[in-house]
JSON list of C-alpha atoms in Angstrom, two decimals:
[
{"chain": "N", "resi": 236, "resn": "ARG", "atom": "CA", "xyz": [103.72, 142.61, 176.60]},
{"chain": "N", "resi": 237, "resn": "ALA", "atom": "CA", "xyz": [105.39, 145.79, 177.72]},
{"chain": "N", "resi": 238, "resn": "PRO", "atom": "CA", "xyz": [107.74, 147.48, 177.01]},
{"chain": "N", "resi": 239, "resn": "ASP", "atom": "CA", "xyz": [107.60, 146.37, 173.35]},
{"chain": "N", "resi": 240, "resn": "PHE", "atom": "CA", "xyz": [103.85, 145.65, 173.53]},
{"chain": "N", "resi": 241, "resn": "THR", "atom": "CA", "xyz": [104.20, 142.41, 171.64]},
{"chain": "N", "resi": 242, "resn": "PRO", "atom": "CA", "xyz": [100.79, 140.81, 171.08]},
{"chain": "N", "resi": 243, "resn": "VAL", "atom": "CA", "xyz": [100.14, 137.47, 172.80]},
{"chain": "N", "resi": 244, "resn": "MET", "atom": "CA", "xyz": [97.33, 135.16, 171.66]},
{"chain": "N", "resi": 245, "resn": "VAL", "atom": "CA", "xyz": [95.42, 134.12, 174.77]},
{"chain": "N", "resi": 246, "resn": "ALA", "atom": "CA", "xyz": [92.38, 132.48, 173.15]},
{"chain": "N", "resi": 247, "resn": "GLU", "atom": "CA", "xyz": [91.55, 131.05, 169.77]},
{"chain": "N", "resi": 248, "resn": "PHE", "atom": "CA", "xyz": [88.21, 130.28, 168.18]},
{"chain": "N", "resi": 249, "resn": "PRO", "atom": "CA", "xyz": [89.22, 128.90, 164.76]},
{"chain": "N", "resi": 250, "resn": "GLU", "atom": "CA", "xyz": [85.68, 128.16, 163.59]},
{"chain": "N", "resi": 251, "resn": "ASP", "atom": "CA", "xyz": [83.82, 130.98, 161.88]},
{"chain": "N", "resi": 252, "resn": "ASP", "atom": "CA", "xyz": [80.46, 130.48, 163.61]},
{"chain": "N", "resi": 253, "resn": "GLY", "atom": "CA", "xyz": [79.36, 134.12, 163.70]},
{"chain": "N", "resi": 254, "resn": "GLN", "atom": "CA", "xyz": [79.51, 134.41, 167.49]},
{"chain": "N", "resi": 255, "resn": "PRO", "atom": "CA", "xyz": [80.88, 137.77, 168.66]},
{"chain": "N", "resi": 256, "resn": "ILE", "atom": "CA", "xyz": [83.36, 138.29, 171.49]},
{"chain": "N", "resi": 257, "resn": "ARG", "atom": "CA", "xyz": [82.60, 141.35, 173.60]},
{"chain": "N", "resi": 258, "resn": "ARG", "atom": "CA", "xyz": [83.32, 143.11, 176.88]},
{"chain": "N", "resi": 259, "resn": "LEU", "atom": "CA", "xyz": [86.99, 142.11, 177.18]},
{"chain": "N", "resi": 260, "resn": "THR", "atom": "CA", "xyz": [87.94, 143.00, 180.77]},
{"chain": "N", "resi": 261, "resn": "PHE", "atom": "CA", "xyz": [90.92, 142.26, 182.99]},
{"chain": "N", "resi": 262, "resn": "ASP", "atom": "CA", "xyz": [89.95, 140.97, 186.42]},
{"chain": "N", "resi": 263, "resn": "PRO", "atom": "CA", "xyz": [91.18, 143.01, 189.42]},
{"chain": "N", "resi": 264, "resn": "THR", "atom": "CA", "xyz": [94.14, 140.63, 189.92]},
{"chain": "N", "resi": 265, "resn": "GLU", "atom": "CA", "xyz": [95.09, 141.04, 186.24]},
{"chain": "N", "resi": 266, "resn": "GLU", "atom": "CA", "xyz": [95.58, 137.27, 186.05]},
{"chain": "N", "resi": 267, "resn": "TYR", "atom": "CA", "xyz": [92.59, 136.64, 183.76]},
{"chain": "N", "resi": 268, "resn": "VAL", "atom": "CA", "xyz": [90.80, 138.25, 180.86]},
{"chain": "N", "resi": 269, "resn": "TYR", "atom": "CA", "xyz": [87.03, 137.92, 181.10]},
{"chain": "N", "resi": 270, "resn": "PHE", "atom": "CA", "xyz": [84.75, 138.28, 178.09]},
{"chain": "N", "resi": 271, "resn": "VAL", "atom": "CA", "xyz": [81.32, 137.45, 176.72]},
{"chain": "N", "resi": 272, "resn": "ARG", "atom": "CA", "xyz": [80.95, 135.15, 173.73]},
{"chain": "N", "resi": 273, "resn": "GLY", "atom": "CA", "xyz": [77.67, 134.88, 171.87]},
{"chain": "N", "resi": 274, "resn": "ASN", "atom": "CA", "xyz": [74.65, 137.00, 171.03]},
{"chain": "N", "resi": 275, "resn": "GLY", "atom": "CA", "xyz": [71.58, 137.93, 173.01]},
{"chain": "N", "resi": 276, "resn": "ARG", "atom": "CA", "xyz": [68.26, 136.27, 172.47]},
{"chain": "N", "resi": 277, "resn": "MET", "atom": "CA", "xyz": [66.02, 137.44, 169.67]},
{"chain": "N", "resi": 278, "resn": "HIS", "atom": "CA", "xyz": [62.24, 137.96, 169.90]},
{"chain": "N", "resi": 279, "resn": "HIS", "atom": "CA", "xyz": [61.52, 134.21, 169.70]},
{"chain": "N", "resi": 280, "resn": "GLY", "atom": "CA", "xyz": [63.84, 133.49, 172.63]},
{"chain": "N", "resi": 281, "resn": "PHE", "atom": "CA", "xyz": [66.72, 131.99, 170.64]},
{"chain": "N", "resi": 282, "resn": "SER", "atom": "CA", "xyz": [70.23, 133.28, 170.05]},
{"chain": "N", "resi": 283, "resn": "PRO", "atom": "CA", "xyz": [71.22, 133.99, 166.43]},
{"chain": "N", "resi": 284, "resn": "ASN", "atom": "CA", "xyz": [72.69, 130.92, 164.75]},
{"chain": "N", "resi": 285, "resn": "PRO", "atom": "CA", "xyz": [74.14, 132.05, 161.38]},
{"chain": "N", "resi": 286, "resn": "GLU", "atom": "CA", "xyz": [75.96, 128.73, 160.84]},
{"chain": "N", "resi": 287, "resn": "HIS", "atom": "CA", "xyz": [72.82, 126.67, 161.52]},
{"chain": "N", "resi": 288, "resn": "LEU", "atom": "CA", "xyz": [74.66, 124.67, 164.15]},
{"chain": "N", "resi": 289, "resn": "TYR", "atom": "CA", "xyz": [72.94, 121.62, 165.61]},
{"chain": "N", "resi": 290, "resn": "GLU", "atom": "CA", "xyz": [73.19, 123.10, 169.10]},
{"chain": "N", "resi": 291, "resn": "ILE", "atom": "CA", "xyz": [72.07, 126.73, 169.30]},
{"chain": "N", "resi": 292, "resn": "PRO", "atom": "CA", "xyz": [74.95, 128.87, 170.59]},
{"chain": "N", "resi": 293, "resn": "GLU", "atom": "CA", "xyz": [74.58, 130.37, 174.04]},
{"chain": "N", "resi": 294, "resn": "ARG", "atom": "CA", "xyz": [75.81, 133.69, 175.37]},
{"chain": "N", "resi": 295, "resn": "VAL", "atom": "CA", "xyz": [78.32, 133.03, 178.15]},
{"chain": "N", "resi": 296, "resn": "ILE", "atom": "CA", "xyz": [80.93, 134.74, 180.32]},
{"chain": "N", "resi": 297, "resn": "LEU", "atom": "CA", "xyz": [84.33, 133.14, 179.76]},
{"chain": "N", "resi": 298, "resn": "ARG", "atom": "CA", "xyz": [87.77, 133.68, 181.23]},
{"chain": "N", "resi": 299, "resn": "VAL", "atom": "CA", "xyz": [91.27, 132.82, 180.11]},
{"chain": "N", "resi": 300, "resn": "PRO", "atom": "CA", "xyz": [94.65, 133.40, 181.84]},
{"chain": "N", "resi": 301, "resn": "VAL", "atom": "CA", "xyz": [96.40, 136.50, 180.45]},
{"chain": "N", "resi": 302, "resn": "ASP", "atom": "CA", "xyz": [99.35, 134.34, 179.36]},
{"chain": "N", "resi": 303, "resn": "GLY", "atom": "CA", "xyz": [97.02, 131.95, 177.52]},
{"chain": "N", "resi": 304, "resn": "GLY", "atom": "CA", "xyz": [95.69, 128.61, 178.61]},
{"chain": "N", "resi": 305, "resn": "GLU", "atom": "CA", "xyz": [92.41, 126.85, 179.10]},
{"chain": "N", "resi": 306, "resn": "ILE", "atom": "CA", "xyz": [89.25, 128.88, 178.52]},
{"chain": "N", "resi": 307, "resn": "GLU", "atom": "CA", "xyz": [86.77, 128.43, 181.36]},
{"chain": "N", "resi": 308, "resn": "THR", "atom": "CA", "xyz": [83.03, 129.04, 181.27]},
{"chain": "N", "resi": 309, "resn": "VAL", "atom": "CA", "xyz": [82.12, 131.21, 184.25]},
{"chain": "N", "resi": 310, "resn": "ALA", "atom": "CA", "xyz": [78.39, 131.79, 183.77]},
{"chain": "N", "resi": 311, "resn": "ASP", "atom": "CA", "xyz": [75.50, 131.87, 181.33]},
{"chain": "N", "resi": 312, "resn": "ALA", "atom": "CA", "xyz": [75.08, 135.64, 181.04]},
{"chain": "N", "resi": 313, "resn": "GLY", "atom": "CA", "xyz": [75.68, 138.47, 178.59]},
{"chain": "N", "resi": 314, "resn": "SER", "atom": "CA", "xyz": [77.13, 141.16, 180.82]},
{"chain": "N", "resi": 315, "resn": "PHE", "atom": "CA", "xyz": [79.17, 141.46, 183.99]},
{"chain": "N", "resi": 316, "resn": "THR", "atom": "CA", "xyz": [80.99, 143.91, 186.22]},
{"chain": "N", "resi": 317, "resn": "PHE", "atom": "CA", "xyz": [83.65, 143.62, 188.91]},
{"chain": "N", "resi": 318, "resn": "ASN", "atom": "CA", "xyz": [83.12, 145.20, 192.32]},
{"chain": "N", "resi": 319, "resn": "PRO", "atom": "CA", "xyz": [86.01, 147.71, 192.67]},
{"chain": "N", "resi": 320, "resn": "ALA", "atom": "CA", "xyz": [86.28, 147.13, 196.44]},
{"chain": "N", "resi": 321, "resn": "THR", "atom": "CA", "xyz": [85.95, 143.34, 196.73]},
{"chain": "N", "resi": 322, "resn": "GLY", "atom": "CA", "xyz": [86.86, 142.03, 193.27]},
{"chain": "N", "resi": 323, "resn": "ALA", "atom": "CA", "xyz": [83.59, 140.03, 193.14]},
{"chain": "N", "resi": 324, "resn": "LEU", "atom": "CA", "xyz": [82.08, 139.36, 189.72]},
{"chain": "N", "resi": 325, "resn": "ALA", "atom": "CA", "xyz": [78.43, 140.43, 189.40]},
{"chain": "N", "resi": 326, "resn": "PHE", "atom": "CA", "xyz": [76.05, 139.66, 186.55]},
{"chain": "N", "resi": 327, "resn": "PRO", "atom": "CA", "xyz": [72.32, 139.43, 185.83]},
{"chain": "N", "resi": 328, "resn": "ARG", "atom": "CA", "xyz": [70.43, 136.20, 186.39]},
{"chain": "N", "resi": 329, "resn": "ARG", "atom": "CA", "xyz": [66.73, 135.34, 186.74]},
{"chain": "N", "resi": 330, "resn": "GLY", "atom": "CA", "xyz": [65.51, 138.90, 187.13]},
{"chain": "N", "resi": 331, "resn": "GLY", "atom": "CA", "xyz": [68.17, 140.04, 189.55]},
{"chain": "N", "resi": 332, "resn": "MET", "atom": "CA", "xyz": [71.85, 140.39, 190.27]},
{"chain": "N", "resi": 333, "resn": "VAL", "atom": "CA", "xyz": [74.14, 137.61, 191.44]},
{"chain": "N", "resi": 334, "resn": "GLU", "atom": "CA", "xyz": [77.81, 137.58, 192.37]},
{"chain": "N", "resi": 335, "resn": "ILE", "atom": "CA", "xyz": [80.77, 135.27, 192.66]},
{"chain": "N", "resi": 336, "resn": "THR", "atom": "CA", "xyz": [83.27, 136.38, 195.30]},
{"chain": "N", "resi": 337, "resn": "ALA", "atom": "CA", "xyz": [86.90, 137.06, 194.45]},
{"chain": "N", "resi": 338, "resn": "GLU", "atom": "CA", "xyz": [87.91, 134.11, 196.65]},
{"chain": "N", "resi": 339, "resn": "GLU", "atom": "CA", "xyz": [85.58, 131.77, 194.75]},
{"chain": "N", "resi": 340, "resn": "LEU", "atom": "CA", "xyz": [86.90, 133.05, 191.42]},
{"chain": "N", "resi": 341, "resn": "ALA", "atom": "CA", "xyz": [90.49, 132.38, 192.57]},
{"chain": "N", "resi": 342, "resn": "GLU", "atom": "CA", "xyz": [89.50, 128.79, 193.44]},
{"chain": "N", "resi": 343, "resn": "GLY", "atom": "CA", "xyz": [87.63, 128.26, 190.14]},
{"chain": "N", "resi": 344, "resn": "ASP", "atom": "CA", "xyz": [84.31, 127.96, 191.99]},
{"chain": "N", "resi": 345, "resn": "PHE", "atom": "CA", "xyz": [81.68, 129.65, 189.82]},
{"chain": "N", "resi": 346, "resn": "ASP", "atom": "CA", "xyz": [78.57, 129.16, 191.99]},
{"chain": "N", "resi": 347, "resn": "ALA", "atom": "CA", "xyz": [76.85, 132.52, 192.16]},
{"chain": "N", "resi": 348, "resn": "GLU", "atom": "CA", "xyz": [74.92, 133.87, 195.15]},
{"chain": "N", "resi": 349, "resn": "THR", "atom": "CA", "xyz": [71.81, 135.99, 194.57]},
{"chain": "N", "resi": 350, "resn": "LEU", "atom": "CA", "xyz": [72.14, 139.59, 195.74]},
{"chain": "N", "resi": 351, "resn": "PHE", "atom": "CA", "xyz": [68.60, 140.64, 194.81]},
{"chain": "N", "resi": 352, "resn": "ARG", "atom": "CA", "xyz": [65.70, 140.07, 192.41]},
{"chain": "N", "resi": 353, "resn": "VAL", "atom": "CA", "xyz": [63.29, 142.66, 191.06]},
{"chain": "N", "resi": 354, "resn": "ARG", "atom": "CA", "xyz": [60.12, 142.58, 189.03]},
{"chain": "N", "resi": 355, "resn": "GLY", "atom": "CA", "xyz": [60.81, 143.05, 185.35]},
{"chain": "N", "resi": 356, "resn": "GLY", "atom": "CA", "xyz": [64.46, 141.99, 185.58]},
{"chain": "N", "resi": 357, "resn": "ALA", "atom": "CA", "xyz": [67.60, 143.99, 186.18]},
{"chain": "N", "resi": 358, "resn": "GLY", "atom": "CA", "xyz": [70.44, 145.10, 183.93]},
{"chain": "N", "resi": 359, "resn": "SER", "atom": "CA", "xyz": [72.97, 147.84, 183.16]},
{"chain": "N", "resi": 360, "resn": "PHE", "atom": "CA", "xyz": [74.81, 147.24, 186.42]},
{"chain": "N", "resi": 361, "resn": "SER", "atom": "CA", "xyz": [77.59, 149.47, 187.69]},
{"chain": "N", "resi": 362, "resn": "TRP", "atom": "CA", "xyz": [79.25, 149.62, 191.09]},
{"chain": "N", "resi": 363, "resn": "SER", "atom": "CA", "xyz": [79.73, 152.81, 193.03]},
{"chain": "N", "resi": 364, "resn": "PRO", "atom": "CA", "xyz": [83.42, 153.78, 193.19]},
{"chain": "N", "resi": 365, "resn": "ASP", "atom": "CA", "xyz": [83.54, 152.61, 196.83]},
{"chain": "N", "resi": 366, "resn": "GLY", "atom": "CA", "xyz": [81.96, 149.24, 195.87]},
{"chain": "N", "resi": 367, "resn": "GLU", "atom": "CA", "xyz": [79.20, 149.50, 198.48]},
{"chain": "N", "resi": 368, "resn": "ARG", "atom": "CA", "xyz": [76.24, 150.09, 196.15]},
{"chain": "N", "resi": 369, "resn": "ALA", "atom": "CA", "xyz": [75.15, 148.83, 192.75]},
{"chain": "N", "resi": 370, "resn": "LEU", "atom": "CA", "xyz": [73.28, 150.99, 190.27]},
{"chain": "N", "resi": 371, "resn": "PHE", "atom": "CA", "xyz": [70.94, 149.17, 187.86]},
{"chain": "N", "resi": 372, "resn": "ILE", "atom": "CA", "xyz": [67.91, 149.44, 185.59]},
{"chain": "N", "resi": 373, "resn": "ALA", "atom": "CA", "xyz": [64.70, 147.50, 186.27]},
{"chain": "N", "resi": 374, "resn": "ASP", "atom": "CA", "xyz": [62.89, 147.11, 182.96]},
{"chain": "N", "resi": 375, "resn": "ARG", "atom": "CA", "xyz": [59.09, 146.91, 183.18]},
{"chain": "N", "resi": 376, "resn": "THR", "atom": "CA", "xyz": [58.47, 146.73, 179.39]},
{"chain": "N", "resi": 377, "resn": "SER", "atom": "CA", "xyz": [56.54, 150.03, 179.05]},
{"chain": "N", "resi": 378, "resn": "HIS", "atom": "CA", "xyz": [58.75, 151.91, 181.52]},
{"chain": "N", "resi": 379, "resn": "SER", "atom": "CA", "xyz": [61.89, 151.36, 183.60]},
{"chain": "N", "resi": 380, "resn": "PHE", "atom": "CA", "xyz": [63.31, 152.40, 186.94]},
{"chain": "N", "resi": 381, "resn": "ILE", "atom": "CA", "xyz": [66.78, 153.22, 188.18]},
{"chain": "N", "resi": 382, "resn": "GLY", "atom": "CA", "xyz": [67.58, 151.41, 191.40]},
{"chain": "N", "resi": 383, "resn": "ILE", "atom": "CA", "xyz": [70.46, 151.48, 193.86]},
{"chain": "N", "resi": 384, "resn": "PHE", "atom": "CA", "xyz": [71.15, 148.28, 195.78]},
{"chain": "N", "resi": 385, "resn": "ASP", "atom": "CA", "xyz": [72.98, 148.78, 199.10]},
{"chain": "N", "resi": 386, "resn": "THR", "atom": "CA", "xyz": [75.17, 145.78, 199.96]},
{"chain": "N", "resi": 387, "resn": "ASP", "atom": "CA", "xyz": [75.24, 146.63, 203.68]},
{"chain": "N", "resi": 388, "resn": "THR", "atom": "CA", "xyz": [71.47, 146.80, 204.18]},
{"chain": "N", "resi": 389, "resn": "ASP", "atom": "CA", "xyz": [70.26, 144.63, 201.24]},
{"chain": "N", "resi": 390, "resn": "HIS", "atom": "CA", "xyz": [67.87, 147.52, 200.49]},
{"chain": "N", "resi": 391, "resn": "ILE", "atom": "CA", "xyz": [66.94, 148.92, 197.08]},
{"chain": "N", "resi": 392, "resn": "GLU", "atom": "CA", "xyz": [66.33, 152.65, 196.71]},
{"chain": "N", "resi": 393, "resn": "TRP", "atom": "CA", "xyz": [64.39, 153.70, 193.59]},
{"chain": "N", "resi": 394, "resn": "ILE", "atom": "CA", "xyz": [65.46, 157.01, 192.04]},
{"chain": "N", "resi": 395, "resn": "ALA", "atom": "CA", "xyz": [62.42, 159.13, 191.06]},
{"chain": "N", "resi": 396, "resn": "PRO", "atom": "CA", "xyz": [60.25, 156.17, 189.95]},
{"chain": "N", "resi": 397, "resn": "ASP", "atom": "CA", "xyz": [57.56, 157.07, 187.43]},
{"chain": "N", "resi": 398, "resn": "VAL", "atom": "CA", "xyz": [56.24, 155.81, 184.09]},
{"chain": "N", "resi": 399, "resn": "THR", "atom": "CA", "xyz": [59.08, 157.06, 181.87]},
{"chain": "N", "resi": 400, "resn": "ARG", "atom": "CA", "xyz": [61.92, 154.99, 180.46]},
{"chain": "N", "resi": 401, "resn": "ASP", "atom": "CA", "xyz": [65.05, 155.60, 182.55]},
{"chain": "N", "resi": 402, "resn": "ILE", "atom": "CA", "xyz": [68.26, 154.32, 180.94]},
{"chain": "N", "resi": 403, "resn": "TYR", "atom": "CA", "xyz": [72.05, 154.62, 181.13]},
{"chain": "N", "resi": 404, "resn": "PRO", "atom": "CA", "xyz": [72.60, 155.62, 184.76]},
{"chain": "N", "resi": 405, "resn": "VAL", "atom": "CA", "xyz": [76.15, 156.52, 185.84]},
{"chain": "N", "resi": 406, "resn": "TRP", "atom": "CA", "xyz": [77.87, 157.24, 189.15]},
{"chain": "N", "resi": 407, "resn": "SER", "atom": "CA", "xyz": [79.59, 160.50, 189.94]},
{"chain": "N", "resi": 408, "resn": "PRO", "atom": "CA", "xyz": [83.25, 160.01, 191.01]},
{"chain": "N", "resi": 409, "resn": "ASP", "atom": "CA", "xyz": [82.34, 160.61, 194.68]},
{"chain": "N", "resi": 410, "resn": "SER", "atom": "CA", "xyz": [79.51, 157.99, 194.61]}
]
């Protein structure tokens, strides 16, 4: 904590089960730290399990209060992003993008609403600086598209779709 920047333990995983912790992110209220625990699925559809645990570890979004406390499971997903305008939490699910509103997060209600689904699945989400549009990649195995989802119209605009592999899209500061 400032001004001395004394470290504070907010979560502890004492077992050495080989599961990584990634994407540490403060929520917009700065009351919680969100993170992903676990690995992605390998080519056979299972997550790595270096400890040979009876139950195969899952990749999940977790949150914990910044002052420490109970760790809560938010969703079964490996990435997430907060909408800069609304504070909603968005993440990939079943070939699309879903979100949990800031109000639902504050109440501990983690039921996600589908924003859109696309063929091939969606990933690499990022919100426009004004929070009105979401940039994403639709992966079609042999090629991929960059799409922009408009939250006002529920419309997806595809940016120069062709048979190449488009990756790593970013927003300019003025959206």
